[in-house]
Amino acid sequence: MDWLQVVVLSIVQGLTEFLPISSSAHLILVPVLTAWEDQGLAFDVALHLGSLAAVVIYFRRELWCMAGSWLGSLGGRGVDQDARLAWWVILATVPVCVVGLALHDTIEAGMRSPLIIAFGLIAFGLLLGYADWRHRGERSEYQLGLVDALLIGAAQALALIPGTSRSGITITAALLLGMSREGAARFSFLMSIPVIVLAGGLETVGLLREAVRVEWFTLSVGTLLSGISAYLCIHYFLAFIRRVGMQPFVVYRLLLGAWLLWLFW
């Protein structure tokens, strides 16, 4: 890879991992539209590591409280709001794990075309727009119940379809369940942690099976750029949606989906 490819892919991954516009769609489309060679599995792992570091650092205080309370709940100290939130994040991860393991090969083989991405961007973008337009809720992530967590987790499994957006579909489901915009986004970001860990773990297993030369400096730069852009994205996204909402991202999805239909239909 040349350095332009490294910089572009790293920033694209960092920004789109948490924006409701589909990171997988953009990482699939960049090589298609630029004719760049595939960046390779090792670089994908490095980019995910950067995104993971960003969300963990950003929510470090919340995660510390959640971890301590969750461990305490296992020891019989009762369940407070932090332990409850930790349990909901864990349970919300189960559906995507089950569906991902069952359909991984099918999705990789037949659902990564630009047309499927276009339809995913448009259809789930319209759903996000509707959820944001009608939202009346003010619940935070600490006010979720078991059913809420399972429903948002089930919605997250739809993100395996390229173009859906993991953050987009989980925020959509959370808004429809009466959460505030910020609460929906924060819960979505917390849910991303086990998902990124599991996805990165699977990619790492695949990487260990390949006898390839690793360019450590390139991977380090990619990890750093992905992490910085992801951290800034989380910070400014939460501030942005408090004032403006999701509609600008809906418009972007519709325009990108329409452009892809025009290019590849």
mmCIF file of C-alpha atoms in Angstrom:
data_model
loop_
_atom_site.group_PDB
_atom_site.id
_atom_site.type_symbol
_atom_site.label_atom_id
_atom_site.label_comp_id
_atom_site.label_asym_id
_atom_site.label_seq_id
_atom_site.Cartn_x
_atom_site.Cartn_y
_atom_site.Cartn_z
ATOM 1 C CA MET A 1 0.000 0.000 0.000
ATOM 2 C CA ASP A 2 1.117 3.538 -0.648
ATOM 3 C CA TRP A 3 0.773 6.165 2.052
ATOM 4 C CA LEU A 4 -2.245 7.853 0.490
ATOM 5 C CA GLN A 5 -4.140 4.561 0.730
ATOM 6 C CA VAL A 6 -3.037 4.097 4.351
ATOM 7 C CA VAL A 7 -4.194 7.585 5.363
ATOM 8 C CA VAL A 8 -7.515 7.441 3.486
ATOM 9 C CA LEU A 9 -8.526 3.983 4.720
ATOM 10 C CA SER A 10 -7.505 4.755 8.306
ATOM 11 C CA ILE A 11 -9.511 7.965 8.487
ATOM 12 C CA VAL A 12 -12.489 6.420 6.690
ATOM 13 C CA GLN A 13 -12.544 3.534 9.178
ATOM 14 C CA GLY A 14 -12.190 5.824 12.175
ATOM 15 C CA LEU A 15 -14.983 8.167 11.083
ATOM 16 C CA THR A 16 -17.483 5.680 9.700
ATOM 17 C CA GLU A 17 -17.186 3.077 12.472
ATOM 18 C CA PHE A 18 -19.315 5.277 14.730
ATOM 19 C CA LEU A 19 -21.225 7.511 12.320
ATOM 20 C CA PRO A 20 -24.571 6.006 11.166
ATOM 21 C CA ILE A 21 -23.405 5.744 7.546
ATOM 22 C CA SER A 22 -21.910 2.198 7.371
ATOM 23 C CA SER A 23 -18.176 1.674 7.794
ATOM 24 C CA SER A 24 -18.249 -1.630 5.895
ATOM 25 C CA ALA A 25 -19.888 0.086 2.932
ATOM 26 C CA HIS A 26 -17.185 2.731 2.758
ATOM 27 C CA LEU A 27 -14.297 0.291 3.215
ATOM 28 C CA ILE A 28 -15.736 -1.903 0.447
ATOM 29 C CA LEU A 29 -16.380 1.050 -1.834
ATOM 30 C CA VAL A 30 -13.048 2.847 -1.491
ATOM 31 C CA PRO A 31 -11.066 0.070 -3.256
ATOM 32 C CA VAL A 32 -13.861 -0.350 -5.844
ATOM 33 C CA LEU A 33 -13.911 3.331 -6.710
ATOM 34 C CA THR A 34 -10.137 3.872 -6.583
ATOM 35 C CA ALA A 35 -8.962 0.555 -8.077
ATOM 36 C CA TRP A 36 -6.603 0.145 -5.117
ATOM 37 C CA GLU A 37 -5.525 -3.356 -4.231
ATOM 38 C CA ASP A 38 -7.148 -4.961 -1.205
ATOM 39 C CA GLN A 39 -5.493 -3.632 1.945
ATOM 40 C CA GLY A 40 -5.151 -7.091 3.472
ATOM 41 C CA LEU A 41 -6.363 -8.712 6.662
ATOM 42 C CA ALA A 42 -3.534 -7.408 8.851
ATOM 43 C CA PHE A 43 -4.410 -3.808 8.032
ATOM 44 C CA ASP A 44 -8.110 -4.465 8.755
ATOM 45 C CA VAL A 45 -7.149 -5.787 12.191
ATOM 46 C CA ALA A 46 -5.015 -2.705 12.840
ATOM 47 C CA LEU A 47 -7.850 -0.331 11.893
ATOM 48 C CA HIS A 48 -10.290 -2.140 14.183
ATOM 49 C CA LEU A 49 -7.729 -1.963 16.994
ATOM 50 C CA GLY A 50 -7.568 1.808 16.567
ATOM 51 C CA SER A 51 -11.360 2.152 16.694
ATOM 52 C CA LEU A 52 -11.503 -0.098 19.760
ATOM 53 C CA ALA A 53 -8.858 1.946 21.572
ATOM 54 C CA ALA A 54 -10.758 5.153 20.797
ATOM 55 C CA VAL A 55 -14.093 4.024 22.233
ATOM 56 C CA VAL A 56 -12.467 2.437 25.298
ATOM 57 C CA ILE A 57 -10.477 5.599 26.055
ATOM 58 C CA TYR A 58 -13.496 7.841 25.514
ATOM 59 C CA PHE A 59 -15.750 5.811 27.826
ATOM 60 C CA ARG A 60 -12.985 4.789 30.230
ATOM 61 C CA ARG A 61 -14.733 6.138 33.347
ATOM 62 C CA GLU A 62 -18.050 4.508 32.493
ATOM 63 C CA LEU A 63 -16.351 1.226 31.606
ATOM 64 C CA TRP A 64 -14.398 1.220 34.873
ATOM 65 C CA CYS A 65 -17.600 1.661 36.878
ATOM 66 C CA MET A 66 -19.447 -0.904 34.765
ATOM 67 C CA ALA A 67 -16.688 -3.492 35.118
ATOM 68 C CA GLY A 68 -16.429 -3.073 38.888
ATOM 69 C CA SER A 69 -20.184 -3.240 39.417
ATOM 70 C CA TRP A 70 -20.587 -6.173 37.034
ATOM 71 C CA LEU A 71 -17.936 -8.188 38.858
ATOM 72 C CA GLY A 72 -19.620 -7.236 42.115
ATOM 73 C CA SER A 73 -22.958 -8.512 40.831
ATOM 74 C CA LEU A 74 -21.318 -11.857 40.074
ATOM 75 C CA GLY A 75 -20.099 -11.931 43.666
ATOM 76 C CA GLY A 76 -23.560 -11.339 45.083
ATOM 77 C CA ARG A 77 -23.287 -7.625 45.891
ATOM 78 C CA GLY A 78 -26.468 -6.790 44.003
ATOM 79 C CA VAL A 79 -27.100 -5.077 40.672
ATOM 80 C CA ASP A 80 -26.818 -1.292 40.449
ATOM 81 C CA GLN A 81 -27.250 0.830 37.331
ATOM 82 C CA ASP A 82 -23.662 0.274 36.170
ATOM 83 C CA ALA A 83 -23.860 -3.507 36.555
ATOM 84 C CA ARG A 84 -27.240 -3.513 34.815
ATOM 85 C CA LEU A 85 -25.837 -1.540 31.872
ATOM 86 C CA ALA A 86 -22.911 -3.952 31.614
ATOM 87 C CA TRP A 87 -25.314 -6.910 31.513
ATOM 88 C CA TRP A 88 -27.410 -5.219 28.815
ATOM 89 C CA VAL A 89 -24.314 -4.613 26.648
ATOM 90 C CA ILE A 90 -23.315 -8.267 27.000
ATOM 91 C CA LEU A 91 -26.810 -9.591 26.239
ATOM 92 C CA ALA A 92 -27.242 -7.216 23.286
ATOM 93 C CA THR A 93 -24.128 -8.741 21.715
ATOM 94 C CA VAL A 94 -25.524 -12.286 21.643
ATOM 95 C CA PRO A 95 -27.784 -11.955 18.542
ATOM 96 C CA VAL A 96 -25.060 -10.579 16.275
ATOM 97 C CA CYS A 97 -22.654 -13.302 17.433
ATOM 98 C CA VAL A 98 -25.138 -16.069 16.653
ATOM 99 C CA VAL A 99 -26.169 -14.674 13.276
ATOM 100 C CA GLY A 100 -22.607 -13.702 12.368
ATOM 101 C CA LEU A 101 -21.205 -17.170 13.019
ATOM 102 C CA ALA A 102 -24.088 -18.832 11.177
ATOM 103 C CA LEU A 103 -24.089 -16.608 8.087
ATOM 104 C CA HIS A 104 -20.535 -15.233 7.896
ATOM 105 C CA ASP A 105 -19.528 -17.163 4.767
ATOM 106 C CA THR A 106 -22.834 -16.395 3.007
ATOM 107 C CA ILE A 107 -22.529 -12.687 3.699
ATOM 108 C CA GLU A 108 -18.885 -12.538 2.623
ATOM 109 C CA ALA A 109 -19.578 -14.447 -0.595
ATOM 110 C CA GLY A 110 -22.794 -12.907 -1.851
ATOM 111 C CA MET A 111 -23.759 -9.668 -0.109
ATOM 112 C CA ARG A 112 -20.877 -7.274 -0.625
ATOM 113 C CA SER A 113 -21.917 -5.893 -4.005
ATOM 114 C CA PRO A 114 -22.328 -2.136 -4.545
ATOM 115 C CA LEU A 115 -26.043 -2.591 -5.322
ATOM 116 C CA ILE A 116 -26.758 -4.330 -2.020
ATOM 117 C CA ILE A 117 -24.811 -1.585 -0.256
ATOM 118 C CA ALA A 118 -26.890 1.040 -2.078
ATOM 119 C CA PHE A 119 -30.208 -0.529 -1.095
ATOM 120 C CA GLY A 120 -28.986 -0.923 2.492
ATOM 121 C CA LEU A 121 -27.939 2.719 2.692
ATOM 122 C CA ILE A 122 -31.274 3.936 1.353
ATOM 123 C CA ALA A 123 -33.681 1.586 3.156
ATOM 124 C CA PHE A 124 -32.104 1.777 6.592
ATOM 125 C CA GLY A 125 -31.373 5.471 6.100
ATOM 126 C CA LEU A 126 -35.095 6.128 5.625
ATOM 127 C CA LEU A 127 -35.827 4.085 8.755
ATOM 128 C CA LEU A 128 -33.282 6.132 10.727
ATOM 129 C CA GLY A 129 -34.867 9.321 9.408
ATOM 130 C CA TYR A 130 -38.319 8.178 10.526
ATOM 131 C CA ALA A 131 -37.090 7.161 13.977
ATOM 132 C CA ASP A 132 -35.325 10.488 14.469
ATOM 133 C CA TRP A 133 -38.280 12.498 13.136
ATOM 134 C CA ARG A 134 -40.823 10.877 15.472
ATOM 135 C CA HIS A 135 -38.594 10.387 18.510
ATOM 136 C CA ARG A 136 -40.138 11.637 21.753
ATOM 137 C CA GLY A 137 -38.050 9.725 24.282
ATOM 138 C CA GLU A 138 -35.666 11.051 26.879
ATOM 139 C CA ARG A 139 -34.434 7.785 28.418
ATOM 140 C CA SER A 140 -30.698 7.399 28.920
ATOM 141 C CA GLU A 141 -28.679 4.215 28.516
ATOM 142 C CA TYR A 142 -29.080 3.630 32.267
ATOM 143 C CA GLN A 143 -32.870 3.424 31.945
ATOM 144 C CA LEU A 144 -33.023 0.477 29.562
ATOM 145 C CA GLY A 145 -34.722 -2.790 30.424
ATOM 146 C CA LEU A 146 -33.974 -6.368 29.412
ATOM 147 C CA VAL A 147 -36.421 -6.349 26.499
ATOM 148 C CA ASP A 148 -34.973 -3.059 25.217
ATOM 149 C CA ALA A 149 -31.438 -4.471 25.244
ATOM 150 C CA LEU A 150 -32.494 -7.653 23.428
ATOM 151 C CA LEU A 151 -34.435 -5.732 20.776
ATOM 152 C CA ILE A 152 -31.523 -3.360 20.117
ATOM 153 C CA GLY A 153 -29.221 -6.389 20.031
ATOM 154 C CA ALA A 154 -31.482 -8.084 17.487
ATOM 155 C CA ALA A 155 -31.394 -4.942 15.361
ATOM 156 C CA GLN A 156 -27.594 -4.981 15.557
ATOM 157 C CA ALA A 157 -27.567 -8.345 13.797
ATOM 158 C CA LEU A 158 -29.000 -6.597 10.716
ATOM 159 C CA ALA A 159 -25.745 -4.652 10.467
ATOM 160 C CA LEU A 160 -24.146 -7.766 8.987
ATOM 161 C CA ILE A 161 -25.858 -6.679 5.759
ATOM 162 C CA PRO A 162 -23.407 -4.244 4.084
ATOM 163 C CA GLY A 163 -24.809 -0.742 3.900
ATOM 164 C CA THR A 164 -26.918 -1.066 7.049
ATOM 165 C CA SER A 165 -24.483 0.513 9.550
ATOM 166 C CA ARG A 166 -24.106 -1.028 12.993
ATOM 167 C CA SER A 167 -24.355 2.314 14.752
ATOM 168 C CA GLY A 168 -27.169 3.432 12.454
ATOM 169 C CA ILE A 169 -29.454 0.437 13.045
ATOM 170 C CA THR A 170 -28.834 0.302 16.801
ATOM 171 C CA ILE A 171 -29.483 4.038 17.183
ATOM 172 C CA THR A 172 -32.637 3.617 15.085
ATOM 173 C CA ALA A 173 -33.920 0.811 17.311
ATOM 174 C CA ALA A 174 -33.048 2.750 20.472
ATOM 175 C CA LEU A 175 -34.866 5.864 19.259
ATOM 176 C CA LEU A 176 -37.954 3.807 18.404
ATOM 177 C CA LEU A 177 -37.843 2.405 21.950
ATOM 178 C CA GLY A 178 -37.972 5.880 23.465
ATOM 179 C CA MET A 179 -34.341 6.709 24.142
ATOM 180 C CA SER A 180 -32.873 10.165 23.741
ATOM 181 C CA ARG A 181 -30.566 10.762 20.807
ATOM 182 C CA GLU A 182 -27.517 10.986 23.037
ATOM 183 C CA GLY A 183 -28.547 7.967 25.121
ATOM 184 C CA ALA A 184 -29.129 5.928 21.970
ATOM 185 C CA ALA A 185 -25.730 6.871 20.569
ATOM 186 C CA ARG A 186 -23.898 6.211 23.827
ATOM 187 C CA PHE A 187 -25.455 2.760 24.191
ATOM 188 C CA SER A 188 -24.627 2.012 20.563
ATOM 189 C CA PHE A 189 -20.992 2.990 21.133
ATOM 190 C CA LEU A 190 -20.747 0.835 24.271
ATOM 191 C CA MET A 191 -22.239 -2.077 22.309
ATOM 192 C CA SER A 192 -19.513 -1.655 19.712
ATOM 193 C CA ILE A 193 -16.782 -2.721 22.153
ATOM 194 C CA PRO A 194 -17.551 -6.475 22.364
ATOM 195 C CA VAL A 195 -18.474 -6.527 18.667
ATOM 196 C CA ILE A 196 -15.144 -4.999 17.610
ATOM 197 C CA VAL A 197 -13.270 -7.329 19.978
ATOM 198 C CA LEU A 198 -15.001 -10.402 18.539
ATOM 199 C CA ALA A 199 -14.677 -9.280 14.907
ATOM 200 C CA GLY A 200 -11.029 -8.391 15.430
ATOM 201 C CA GLY A 201 -10.465 -11.756 17.103
ATOM 202 C CA LEU A 202 -11.893 -13.613 14.116
ATOM 203 C CA GLU A 203 -9.754 -11.556 11.737
ATOM 204 C CA THR A 204 -6.691 -12.230 13.888
ATOM 205 C CA VAL A 205 -7.320 -15.988 13.728
ATOM 206 C CA GLY A 206 -7.507 -15.717 9.952
ATOM 207 C CA LEU A 207 -4.346 -13.639 9.911
ATOM 208 C CA LEU A 208 -2.409 -16.198 11.947
ATOM 209 C CA ARG A 209 -3.281 -18.819 9.360
ATOM 210 C CA GLU A 210 -1.708 -16.748 6.600
ATOM 211 C CA ALA A 211 2.043 -16.748 6.095
ATOM 212 C CA VAL A 212 2.392 -13.087 5.142
ATOM 213 C CA ARG A 213 5.000 -10.457 5.846
ATOM 214 C CA VAL A 214 3.770 -7.868 8.329
ATOM 215 C CA GLU A 215 4.672 -4.207 7.795
ATOM 216 C CA TRP A 216 4.605 -3.107 11.426
ATOM 217 C CA PHE A 217 5.226 0.581 10.799
ATOM 218 C CA THR A 218 2.367 0.799 8.296
ATOM 219 C CA LEU A 219 0.046 -1.019 10.706
ATOM 220 C CA SER A 220 1.064 1.284 13.553
ATOM 221 C CA VAL A 221 0.314 4.399 11.514
ATOM 222 C CA GLY A 222 -3.047 2.956 10.459
ATOM 223 C CA THR A 223 -3.949 2.115 14.059
ATOM 224 C CA LEU A 224 -2.986 5.596 15.273
ATOM 225 C CA LEU A 225 -4.871 7.463 12.531
ATOM 226 C CA SER A 226 -7.945 5.252 12.918
ATOM 227 C CA GLY A 227 -7.932 5.764 16.676
ATOM 228 C CA ILE A 228 -7.550 9.542 16.525
ATOM 229 C CA SER A 229 -10.256 9.994 13.902
ATOM 230 C CA ALA A 230 -12.609 7.616 15.775
ATOM 231 C CA TYR A 231 -12.118 9.459 19.085
ATOM 232 C CA LEU A 232 -12.813 12.839 17.493
ATOM 233 C CA CYS A 233 -15.805 11.363 15.691
ATOM 234 C CA ILE A 234 -17.380 10.097 18.940
ATOM 235 C CA HIS A 235 -16.812 13.418 20.714
ATOM 236 C CA TYR A 236 -18.203 15.682 18.016
ATOM 237 C CA PHE A 237 -20.988 13.311 16.959
ATOM 238 C CA LEU A 238 -22.504 13.302 20.464
ATOM 239 C CA ALA A 239 -22.385 17.100 20.559
ATOM 240 C CA PHE A 240 -23.785 17.399 17.033
ATOM 241 C CA ILE A 241 -26.845 15.190 17.478
ATOM 242 C CA ARG A 242 -27.884 17.035 20.645
ATOM 243 C CA ARG A 243 -28.362 20.169 18.545
ATOM 244 C CA VAL A 244 -29.159 18.912 15.056
ATOM 245 C CA GLY A 245 -30.274 15.280 15.136
ATOM 246 C CA MET A 246 -29.748 12.515 12.580
ATOM 247 C CA GLN A 247 -31.274 14.059 9.457
ATOM 248 C CA PRO A 248 -27.971 15.211 7.852
ATOM 249 C CA PHE A 249 -26.724 11.608 8.005
ATOM 250 C CA VAL A 250 -30.001 10.414 6.478
ATOM 251 C CA VAL A 251 -29.551 12.821 3.563
ATOM 252 C CA TYR A 252 -25.957 11.655 3.085
ATOM 253 C CA ARG A 253 -27.056 7.999 3.023
ATOM 254 C CA LEU A 254 -29.774 8.682 0.469
ATOM 255 C CA LEU A 255 -27.443 10.641 -1.803
ATOM 256 C CA LEU A 256 -24.670 8.027 -1.573
ATOM 257 C CA GLY A 257 -27.132 5.194 -2.183
ATOM 258 C CA ALA A 258 -28.637 6.970 -5.202
ATOM 259 C CA TRP A 259 -25.155 7.646 -6.620
ATOM 260 C CA LEU A 260 -24.207 3.979 -6.258
ATOM 261 C CA LEU A 261 -27.417 2.914 -8.026
ATOM 262 C CA TRP A 262 -26.594 5.297 -10.859
ATOM 263 C CA LEU A 263 -23.025 3.954 -11.115
ATOM 264 C CA PHE A 264 -23.664 0.222 -10.853
ATOM 265 C CA TRP A 265 -27.256 -0.464 -11.898
#
